[in-house]
Amino acid sequence: MTSAPRPGNILDLFRLDGRHAVVTGGAQGIGFEIARGLAQAGARVTIADLKPDIGTEAAQAIGGTFEVLDVTDPAAVTALATRLPDVEILVNNAGIVRNVPAEDTADDDWTAVMKVNIDGVFWCCRAFGQAMLARGRGSIVSTASMSGMISNHPQPQVAYNVSKAGVIHLTRSLAGEWGPRGVRVNCVSPGYTATPMTKLGLDTPEWRDTWLGGTPLGRLAEPTEIAPAVLYLASDAASFVTGHSLVVDGGYTCW
């Protein structure tokens, strides 16, 4: 059971000084902004990503370190967690999408999405969570999606939607199991965000018009607008929040 943080300056609750954070898929896009935000809040950040070229550069840019990691390899995940036993904050951000009609989805497409988006999240939670549970404290934040609550259109992406629904329910399941032992587990569910992956979709007029027309704020999010939600959930400011999916979608799911 975790204790409440001591009262004081409310802004101090967002500080992460002295804490070690790992961000998977942190070399670019939302993951990089999350890593930068955690570093700015005082955390010692390790970016774990498949791409050593941009990953090393990203880590240097925020004053952190880089580790090569394939989240779909449970042995590699366990090895990294063993080398980094002091991690108190885990951000599961690595993810992929396949925009393929359901009836045309190949076995390999389905499996690839599930391996990264749900298996990889669990492998990381399990491996890094063991040390957190042993210490009796820790915070895990995963990048889910509004796609875990709705069926996006007009683009087909059944595997992605199902995988992100899985992340949300994995979050709830682990929160209930690990909360009494001091580990909080939450997720952030972004809407359409200006990442390289999403920007490709804007080249299709039907997709662009539907995405923007269905968002009350009328635009895409910037990755910098997702990072503060992760910082909140990772920090003591959210000390009584667990099992929650924090939606940051510009209002898309309110209609």
PDB file of C-alpha atoms in Angstrom:
ATOM      1  CA  MET A   1       0.000   0.000   0.000  1.00  0.00           C
ATOM      2  CA  THR A   2       1.360   3.414  -0.963  1.00  0.00           C
ATOM      3  CA  SER A   3       1.238   6.432   1.311  1.00  0.00           C
ATOM      4  CA  ALA A   4      -0.029   9.858   0.299  1.00  0.00           C
ATOM      5  CA  PRO A   5       2.648  12.419  -0.677  1.00  0.00           C
ATOM      6  CA  ARG A   6       3.439  15.089   1.887  1.00  0.00           C
ATOM      7  CA  PRO A   7       1.562  18.371   1.369  1.00  0.00           C
ATOM      8  CA  GLY A   8       3.531  21.336   0.097  1.00  0.00           C
ATOM      9  CA  ASN A   9       3.933  23.246  -3.153  1.00  0.00           C
ATOM     10  CA  ILE A  10       1.615  21.447  -5.551  1.00  0.00           C
ATOM     11  CA  LEU A  11       4.096  21.879  -8.411  1.00  0.00           C
ATOM     12  CA  ASP A  12       6.624  19.798  -6.487  1.00  0.00           C
ATOM     13  CA  LEU A  13       4.352  16.786  -6.943  1.00  0.00           C
ATOM     14  CA  PHE A  14       5.218  16.787 -10.647  1.00  0.00           C
ATOM     15  CA  ARG A  15       8.957  16.582 -10.008  1.00  0.00           C
ATOM     16  CA  LEU A  16      10.748  13.303 -10.706  1.00  0.00           C
ATOM     17  CA  ASP A  17      14.157  14.115  -9.261  1.00  0.00           C
ATOM     18  CA  GLY A  18      16.224  11.039  -8.467  1.00  0.00           C
ATOM     19  CA  ARG A  19      13.940   8.638 -10.319  1.00  0.00           C
ATOM     20  CA  HIS A  20      14.963   6.435 -13.224  1.00  0.00           C
ATOM     21  CA  ALA A  21      12.487   6.214 -16.113  1.00  0.00           C
ATOM     22  CA  VAL A  22      12.510   3.921 -19.151  1.00  0.00           C
ATOM     23  CA  VAL A  23      10.595   4.942 -22.275  1.00  0.00           C
ATOM     24  CA  THR A  24      10.148   2.292 -24.972  1.00  0.00           C
ATOM     25  CA  GLY A  25       9.797   3.595 -28.507  1.00  0.00           C
ATOM     26  CA  GLY A  26      11.270   6.854 -27.252  1.00  0.00           C
ATOM     27  CA  ALA A  27      13.484   7.680 -30.214  1.00  0.00           C
ATOM     28  CA  GLN A  28      10.910   9.814 -32.045  1.00  0.00           C
ATOM     29  CA  GLY A  29       7.367  11.170 -32.094  1.00  0.00           C
ATOM     30  CA  ILE A  30       5.258  10.927 -28.960  1.00  0.00           C
ATOM     31  CA  GLY A  31       7.842   8.736 -27.254  1.00  0.00           C
ATOM     32  CA  PHE A  32      10.608  11.300 -27.637  1.00  0.00           C
ATOM     33  CA  GLU A  33       8.443  14.105 -26.257  1.00  0.00           C
ATOM     34  CA  ILE A  34       7.509  11.893 -23.312  1.00  0.00           C
ATOM     35  CA  ALA A  35      11.172  11.153 -22.662  1.00  0.00           C
ATOM     36  CA  ARG A  36      12.069  14.830 -22.891  1.00  0.00           C
ATOM     37  CA  GLY A  37       9.245  15.811 -20.554  1.00  0.00           C
ATOM     38  CA  LEU A  38      10.267  13.274 -17.920  1.00  0.00           C
ATOM     39  CA  ALA A  39      13.876  14.474 -18.163  1.00  0.00           C
ATOM     40  CA  GLN A  40      12.785  18.095 -17.763  1.00  0.00           C
ATOM     41  CA  ALA A  41      10.942  17.046 -14.611  1.00  0.00           C
ATOM     42  CA  GLY A  42      14.195  15.710 -13.189  1.00  0.00           C
ATOM     43  CA  ALA A  43      14.112  12.018 -14.082  1.00  0.00           C
ATOM     44  CA  ARG A  44      17.108  10.082 -15.327  1.00  0.00           C
ATOM     45  CA  VAL A  45      15.749   8.745 -18.612  1.00  0.00           C
ATOM     46  CA  THR A  46      16.689   5.682 -20.614  1.00  0.00           C
ATOM     47  CA  ILE A  47      15.279   5.536 -24.131  1.00  0.00           C
ATOM     48  CA  ALA A  48      14.750   1.930 -25.232  1.00  0.00           C
ATOM     49  CA  ASP A  49      14.166   1.547 -28.956  1.00  0.00           C
ATOM     50  CA  LEU A  50      14.981  -0.623 -31.965  1.00  0.00           C
ATOM     51  CA  LYS A  51      16.714   2.219 -33.818  1.00  0.00           C
ATOM     52  CA  PRO A  52      20.190   2.903 -32.405  1.00  0.00           C
ATOM     53  CA  ASP A  53      20.988   5.711 -34.842  1.00  0.00           C
ATOM     54  CA  ILE A  54      18.135   8.042 -33.961  1.00  0.00           C
ATOM     55  CA  GLY A  55      17.793   6.566 -30.476  1.00  0.00           C
ATOM     56  CA  THR A  56      21.316   7.517 -29.457  1.00  0.00           C
ATOM     57  CA  GLU A  57      20.825  11.028 -30.833  1.00  0.00           C
ATOM     58  CA  ALA A  58      17.490  11.373 -29.027  1.00  0.00           C
ATOM     59  CA  ALA A  59      19.008  10.271 -25.736  1.00  0.00           C
ATOM     60  CA  GLN A  60      21.866  12.729 -26.082  1.00  0.00           C
ATOM     61  CA  ALA A  61      19.396  15.526 -26.805  1.00  0.00           C
ATOM     62  CA  ILE A  62      17.684  15.050 -23.436  1.00  0.00           C
ATOM     63  CA  GLY A  63      20.769  14.154 -21.421  1.00  0.00           C
ATOM     64  CA  GLY A  64      19.703  10.523 -21.099  1.00  0.00           C
ATOM     65  CA  THR A  65      20.986   7.128 -22.157  1.00  0.00           C
ATOM     66  CA  PHE A  66      20.012   4.722 -24.909  1.00  0.00           C
ATOM     67  CA  GLU A  67      19.443   0.962 -24.951  1.00  0.00           C
ATOM     68  CA  VAL A  68      18.576  -1.171 -27.963  1.00  0.00           C
ATOM     69  CA  LEU A  69      15.395  -3.092 -27.211  1.00  0.00           C
ATOM     70  CA  ASP A  70      12.995  -5.258 -29.177  1.00  0.00           C
ATOM     71  CA  VAL A  71       9.899  -5.322 -26.987  1.00  0.00           C
ATOM     72  CA  THR A  72       8.631  -8.422 -28.792  1.00  0.00           C
ATOM     73  CA  ASP A  73      11.544 -10.437 -27.380  1.00  0.00           C
ATOM     74  CA  PRO A  74      10.704 -11.320 -23.758  1.00  0.00           C
ATOM     75  CA  ALA A  75      14.243 -12.513 -23.061  1.00  0.00           C
ATOM     76  CA  ALA A  76      15.675  -9.174 -24.219  1.00  0.00           C
ATOM     77  CA  VAL A  77      13.139  -7.280 -22.112  1.00  0.00           C
ATOM     78  CA  THR A  78      14.010  -9.341 -19.033  1.00  0.00           C
ATOM     79  CA  ALA A  79      17.729  -8.820 -19.663  1.00  0.00           C
ATOM     80  CA  LEU A  80      17.297  -5.043 -19.832  1.00  0.00           C
ATOM     81  CA  ALA A  81      15.175  -4.971 -16.682  1.00  0.00           C
ATOM     82  CA  THR A  82      17.851  -6.996 -14.919  1.00  0.00           C
ATOM     83  CA  ARG A  83      20.537  -4.499 -15.980  1.00  0.00           C
ATOM     84  CA  LEU A  84      18.361  -1.581 -14.836  1.00  0.00           C
ATOM     85  CA  PRO A  85      16.978  -2.730 -11.466  1.00  0.00           C
ATOM     86  CA  ASP A  86      16.393   0.796 -10.151  1.00  0.00           C
ATOM     87  CA  VAL A  87      13.720   1.810 -12.683  1.00  0.00           C
ATOM     88  CA  GLU A  88      10.770   3.428 -10.880  1.00  0.00           C
ATOM     89  CA  ILE A  89       8.901   4.684 -13.966  1.00  0.00           C
ATOM     90  CA  LEU A  90       8.130   2.614 -17.049  1.00  0.00           C
ATOM     91  CA  VAL A  91       6.505   4.132 -20.123  1.00  0.00           C
ATOM     92  CA  ASN A  92       5.352   1.568 -22.681  1.00  0.00           C
ATOM     93  CA  ASN A  93       5.170   3.631 -25.851  1.00  0.00           C
ATOM     94  CA  ALA A  94       6.425   1.343 -28.645  1.00  0.00           C
ATOM     95  CA  GLY A  95       3.643   0.639 -31.128  1.00  0.00           C
ATOM     96  CA  ILE A  96       2.837  -0.063 -34.787  1.00  0.00           C
ATOM     97  CA  VAL A  97      -0.237  -0.035 -37.033  1.00  0.00           C
ATOM     98  CA  ARG A  98      -1.347  -1.898 -40.168  1.00  0.00           C
ATOM     99  CA  ASN A  99      -4.111  -0.235 -42.189  1.00  0.00           C
ATOM    100  CA  VAL A 100      -5.509  -3.326 -43.879  1.00  0.00           C
ATOM    101  CA  PRO A 101      -9.173  -4.340 -44.351  1.00  0.00           C
ATOM    102  CA  ALA A 102     -10.120  -7.058 -41.882  1.00  0.00           C
ATOM    103  CA  GLU A 103     -10.910  -9.615 -44.578  1.00  0.00           C
ATOM    104  CA  ASP A 104      -7.532  -9.042 -46.200  1.00  0.00           C
ATOM    105  CA  THR A 105      -5.466  -9.039 -43.011  1.00  0.00           C
ATOM    106  CA  ALA A 106      -2.625 -11.514 -43.323  1.00  0.00           C
ATOM    107  CA  ASP A 107      -1.618 -13.657 -40.381  1.00  0.00           C
ATOM    108  CA  ASP A 108       1.734 -11.882 -40.262  1.00  0.00           C
ATOM    109  CA  ASP A 109       0.113  -8.434 -40.134  1.00  0.00           C
ATOM    110  CA  TRP A 110      -2.135  -9.407 -37.234  1.00  0.00           C
ATOM    111  CA  THR A 111       0.679 -11.108 -35.358  1.00  0.00           C
ATOM    112  CA  ALA A 112       3.131  -8.225 -35.877  1.00  0.00           C
ATOM    113  CA  VAL A 113       0.721  -5.684 -34.382  1.00  0.00           C
ATOM    114  CA  MET A 114      -0.159  -7.885 -31.421  1.00  0.00           C
ATOM    115  CA  LYS A 115       3.487  -8.702 -30.699  1.00  0.00           C
ATOM    116  CA  VAL A 116       4.467  -5.042 -30.394  1.00  0.00           C
ATOM    117  CA  ASN A 117       1.298  -3.402 -29.096  1.00  0.00           C
ATOM    118  CA  ILE A 118       0.103  -5.886 -26.490  1.00  0.00           C
ATOM    119  CA  ASP A 119       2.676  -8.659 -25.987  1.00  0.00           C
ATOM    120  CA  GLY A 120       5.511  -6.130 -25.761  1.00  0.00           C
ATOM    121  CA  VAL A 121       3.607  -4.043 -23.233  1.00  0.00           C
ATOM    122  CA  PHE A 122       3.014  -7.067 -21.037  1.00  0.00           C
ATOM    123  CA  TRP A 123       6.614  -8.311 -21.305  1.00  0.00           C
ATOM    124  CA  CYS A 124       7.842  -4.885 -20.164  1.00  0.00           C
ATOM    125  CA  CYS A 125       5.279  -4.579 -17.367  1.00  0.00           C
ATOM    126  CA  ARG A 126       6.159  -8.044 -16.097  1.00  0.00           C
ATOM    127  CA  ALA A 127       9.930  -7.589 -16.235  1.00  0.00           C
ATOM    128  CA  PHE A 128      10.208  -4.072 -14.812  1.00  0.00           C
ATOM    129  CA  GLY A 129       7.232  -4.573 -12.519  1.00  0.00           C
ATOM    130  CA  GLN A 130       9.006  -7.315 -10.566  1.00  0.00           C
ATOM    131  CA  ALA A 131      11.614  -4.911  -9.188  1.00  0.00           C
ATOM    132  CA  MET A 132       8.956  -2.276  -8.505  1.00  0.00           C
ATOM    133  CA  LEU A 133       6.896  -4.778  -6.554  1.00  0.00           C
ATOM    134  CA  ALA A 134       9.955  -5.830  -4.566  1.00  0.00           C
ATOM    135  CA  ARG A 135      10.556  -2.179  -3.588  1.00  0.00           C
ATOM    136  CA  GLY A 136       6.883  -1.500  -2.960  1.00  0.00           C
ATOM    137  CA  ARG A 137       6.690   1.491  -5.302  1.00  0.00           C
ATOM    138  CA  GLY A 138       6.614   2.313  -8.979  1.00  0.00           C
ATOM    139  CA  SER A 139       4.550   3.842 -11.772  1.00  0.00           C
ATOM    140  CA  ILE A 140       3.782   2.327 -15.169  1.00  0.00           C
ATOM    141  CA  VAL A 141       2.184   4.361 -17.967  1.00  0.00           C
ATOM    142  CA  SER A 142       1.359   2.795 -21.321  1.00  0.00           C
ATOM    143  CA  THR A 143       0.411   4.523 -24.555  1.00  0.00           C
ATOM    144  CA  ALA A 144      -2.993   3.134 -25.478  1.00  0.00           C
ATOM    145  CA  SER A 145      -5.278   5.033 -27.865  1.00  0.00           C
ATOM    146  CA  MET A 146      -8.791   6.309 -28.292  1.00  0.00           C
ATOM    147  CA  SER A 147      -8.846   3.448 -30.830  1.00  0.00           C
ATOM    148  CA  GLY A 148      -9.119   1.121 -27.855  1.00  0.00           C
ATOM    149  CA  MET A 149     -12.572   2.550 -27.146  1.00  0.00           C
ATOM    150  CA  ILE A 150     -13.947   3.245 -30.630  1.00  0.00           C
ATOM    151  CA  SER A 151     -13.711   1.759 -34.107  1.00  0.00           C
ATOM    152  CA  ASN A 152     -11.906   4.326 -36.239  1.00  0.00           C
ATOM    153  CA  HIS A 153     -13.082   5.175 -39.724  1.00  0.00           C
ATOM    154  CA  PRO A 154     -12.667   5.459 -42.653  1.00  0.00           C
ATOM    155  CA  GLN A 155      -9.275   3.739 -42.361  1.00  0.00           C
ATOM    156  CA  PRO A 156      -9.291  -0.022 -41.663  1.00  0.00           C
ATOM    157  CA  GLN A 157      -7.165  -1.034 -38.670  1.00  0.00           C
ATOM    158  CA  VAL A 158      -8.820  -3.875 -36.810  1.00  0.00           C
ATOM    159  CA  ALA A 159      -5.617  -5.280 -35.331  1.00  0.00           C
ATOM    160  CA  TYR A 160      -4.533  -1.893 -33.997  1.00  0.00           C
ATOM    161  CA  ASN A 161      -7.924  -1.197 -32.431  1.00  0.00           C
ATOM    162  CA  VAL A 162      -8.048  -4.582 -30.733  1.00  0.00           C
ATOM    163  CA  SER A 163      -4.474  -4.275 -29.470  1.00  0.00           C
ATOM    164  CA  LYS A 164      -5.122  -0.877 -27.903  1.00  0.00           C
ATOM    165  CA  ALA A 165      -8.301  -2.131 -26.245  1.00  0.00           C
ATOM    166  CA  GLY A 166      -6.075  -4.832 -24.816  1.00  0.00           C
ATOM    167  CA  VAL A 167      -3.651  -2.241 -23.443  1.00  0.00           C
ATOM    168  CA  ILE A 168      -6.486  -0.454 -21.652  1.00  0.00           C
ATOM    169  CA  HIS A 169      -7.758  -3.645 -20.040  1.00  0.00           C
ATOM    170  CA  LEU A 170      -4.246  -4.847 -19.237  1.00  0.00           C
ATOM    171  CA  THR A 171      -3.809  -1.529 -17.439  1.00  0.00           C
ATOM    172  CA  ARG A 172      -6.922  -2.117 -15.356  1.00  0.00           C
ATOM    173  CA  SER A 173      -5.998  -5.708 -14.590  1.00  0.00           C
ATOM    174  CA  LEU A 174      -2.477  -4.904 -13.424  1.00  0.00           C
ATOM    175  CA  ALA A 175      -3.678  -1.886 -11.456  1.00  0.00           C
ATOM    176  CA  GLY A 176      -6.022  -4.057  -9.446  1.00  0.00           C
ATOM    177  CA  GLU A 177      -3.419  -6.738  -8.864  1.00  0.00           C
ATOM    178  CA  TRP A 178      -0.440  -4.501  -8.097  1.00  0.00           C
ATOM    179  CA  GLY A 179      -2.063  -1.507  -6.403  1.00  0.00           C
ATOM    180  CA  PRO A 180      -2.029  -3.096  -2.934  1.00  0.00           C
ATOM    181  CA  ARG A 181       1.704  -3.670  -3.417  1.00  0.00           C
ATOM    182  CA  GLY A 182       2.544  -0.050  -4.202  1.00  0.00           C
ATOM    183  CA  VAL A 183       2.708  -0.034  -8.015  1.00  0.00           C
ATOM    184  CA  ARG A 184       0.354   2.233  -9.973  1.00  0.00           C
ATOM    185  CA  VAL A 185      -0.541   1.303 -13.570  1.00  0.00           C
ATOM    186  CA  ASN A 186      -2.246   3.741 -15.953  1.00  0.00           C
ATOM    187  CA  CYS A 187      -2.401   4.540 -19.643  1.00  0.00           C
ATOM    188  CA  VAL A 188      -2.811   7.541 -21.920  1.00  0.00           C
ATOM    189  CA  SER A 189      -5.211   7.289 -24.870  1.00  0.00           C
ATOM    190  CA  PRO A 190      -4.279   9.883 -27.497  1.00  0.00           C
ATOM    191  CA  GLY A 191      -6.422  10.909 -30.413  1.00  0.00           C
ATOM    192  CA  TYR A 192      -5.012  11.743 -33.821  1.00  0.00           C
ATOM    193  CA  THR A 193      -1.548  13.145 -33.209  1.00  0.00           C
ATOM    194  CA  ALA A 194       0.910  14.765 -35.613  1.00  0.00           C
ATOM    195  CA  THR A 195       3.412  11.926 -35.805  1.00  0.00           C
ATOM    196  CA  PRO A 196       5.029  10.675 -39.027  1.00  0.00           C
ATOM    197  CA  MET A 197       2.640   7.709 -39.031  1.00  0.00           C
ATOM    198  CA  THR A 198      -0.472   9.878 -38.752  1.00  0.00           C
ATOM    199  CA  LYS A 199       0.746  12.541 -41.156  1.00  0.00           C
ATOM    200  CA  LEU A 200       0.872   9.904 -43.894  1.00  0.00           C
ATOM    201  CA  GLY A 201      -2.874   9.441 -43.446  1.00  0.00           C
ATOM    202  CA  LEU A 202      -3.463  13.149 -44.016  1.00  0.00           C
ATOM    203  CA  ASP A 203      -2.418  12.635 -47.635  1.00  0.00           C
ATOM    204  CA  THR A 204      -5.704  10.754 -48.135  1.00  0.00           C
ATOM    205  CA  PRO A 205      -8.422  13.467 -48.343  1.00  0.00           C
ATOM    206  CA  GLU A 206     -11.213  11.220 -47.046  1.00  0.00           C
ATOM    207  CA  TRP A 207      -9.179  10.286 -43.979  1.00  0.00           C
ATOM    208  CA  ARG A 208      -8.075  13.871 -43.327  1.00  0.00           C
ATOM    209  CA  ASP A 209     -11.579  15.296 -43.596  1.00  0.00           C
ATOM    210  CA  THR A 210     -13.054  12.641 -41.317  1.00  0.00           C
ATOM    211  CA  TRP A 211     -10.322  12.925 -38.708  1.00  0.00           C
ATOM    212  CA  LEU A 212     -10.401  16.695 -38.467  1.00  0.00           C
ATOM    213  CA  GLY A 213     -14.164  16.980 -38.916  1.00  0.00           C
ATOM    214  CA  GLY A 214     -14.722  14.495 -36.092  1.00  0.00           C
ATOM    215  CA  THR A 215     -12.460  16.340 -33.657  1.00  0.00           C
ATOM    216  CA  PRO A 216     -14.238  19.204 -31.853  1.00  0.00           C
ATOM    217  CA  LEU A 217     -10.958  21.118 -31.543  1.00  0.00           C
ATOM    218  CA  GLY A 218     -10.563  20.789 -35.313  1.00  0.00           C
ATOM    219  CA  ARG A 219      -6.900  19.782 -35.474  1.00  0.00           C
ATOM    220  CA  LEU A 220      -4.386  17.077 -34.670  1.00  0.00           C
ATOM    221  CA  ALA A 221      -2.631  16.991 -31.323  1.00  0.00           C
ATOM    222  CA  GLU A 222       1.062  17.757 -31.177  1.00  0.00           C
ATOM    223  CA  PRO A 223       3.255  15.153 -29.456  1.00  0.00           C
ATOM    224  CA  THR A 224       4.115  17.820 -26.895  1.00  0.00           C
ATOM    225  CA  GLU A 225       0.441  17.807 -25.861  1.00  0.00           C
ATOM    226  CA  ILE A 226       0.528  14.097 -24.985  1.00  0.00           C
ATOM    227  CA  ALA A 227       3.692  14.210 -22.890  1.00  0.00           C
ATOM    228  CA  PRO A 228       2.213  16.252 -19.989  1.00  0.00           C
ATOM    229  CA  ALA A 229      -0.500  13.632 -19.491  1.00  0.00           C
ATOM    230  CA  VAL A 230       2.179  10.962 -19.109  1.00  0.00           C
ATOM    231  CA  LEU A 231       4.166  13.159 -16.719  1.00  0.00           C
ATOM    232  CA  TYR A 232       1.062  13.613 -14.575  1.00  0.00           C
ATOM    233  CA  LEU A 233       0.342   9.886 -14.365  1.00  0.00           C
ATOM    234  CA  ALA A 234       3.987   9.025 -13.717  1.00  0.00           C
ATOM    235  CA  SER A 235       4.384  11.563 -10.928  1.00  0.00           C
ATOM    236  CA  ASP A 236       3.173  11.896  -7.350  1.00  0.00           C
ATOM    237  CA  ALA A 237       0.569  14.362  -8.631  1.00  0.00           C
ATOM    238  CA  ALA A 238      -1.373  11.226  -9.611  1.00  0.00           C
ATOM    239  CA  SER A 239      -0.617   9.326  -6.397  1.00  0.00           C
ATOM    240  CA  PHE A 240      -4.286   8.274  -6.021  1.00  0.00           C
ATOM    241  CA  VAL A 241      -4.790   7.426  -9.702  1.00  0.00           C
ATOM    242  CA  THR A 242      -4.443   3.871 -10.942  1.00  0.00           C
ATOM    243  CA  GLY A 243      -6.229   1.724 -13.515  1.00  0.00           C
ATOM    244  CA  HIS A 244      -7.133   4.844 -15.487  1.00  0.00           C
ATOM    245  CA  SER A 245      -7.076   5.605 -19.215  1.00  0.00           C
ATOM    246  CA  LEU A 246      -6.502   9.345 -19.609  1.00  0.00           C
ATOM    247  CA  VAL A 247      -8.018  10.366 -22.953  1.00  0.00           C
ATOM    248  CA  VAL A 248      -6.260  13.194 -24.821  1.00  0.00           C
ATOM    249  CA  ASP A 249      -8.204  13.321 -28.083  1.00  0.00           C
ATOM    250  CA  GLY A 250      -9.378  16.893 -28.693  1.00  0.00           C
ATOM    251  CA  GLY A 251     -12.912  15.717 -27.938  1.00  0.00           C
ATOM    252  CA  TYR A 252     -13.102  13.059 -30.670  1.00  0.00           C
ATOM    253  CA  THR A 253     -14.783  10.453 -28.457  1.00  0.00           C
ATOM    254  CA  CYS A 254     -17.364  12.852 -27.019  1.00  0.00           C
ATOM    255  CA  TRP A 255     -19.521  12.630 -30.192  1.00  0.00           C
TER     256      TRP A 255
END
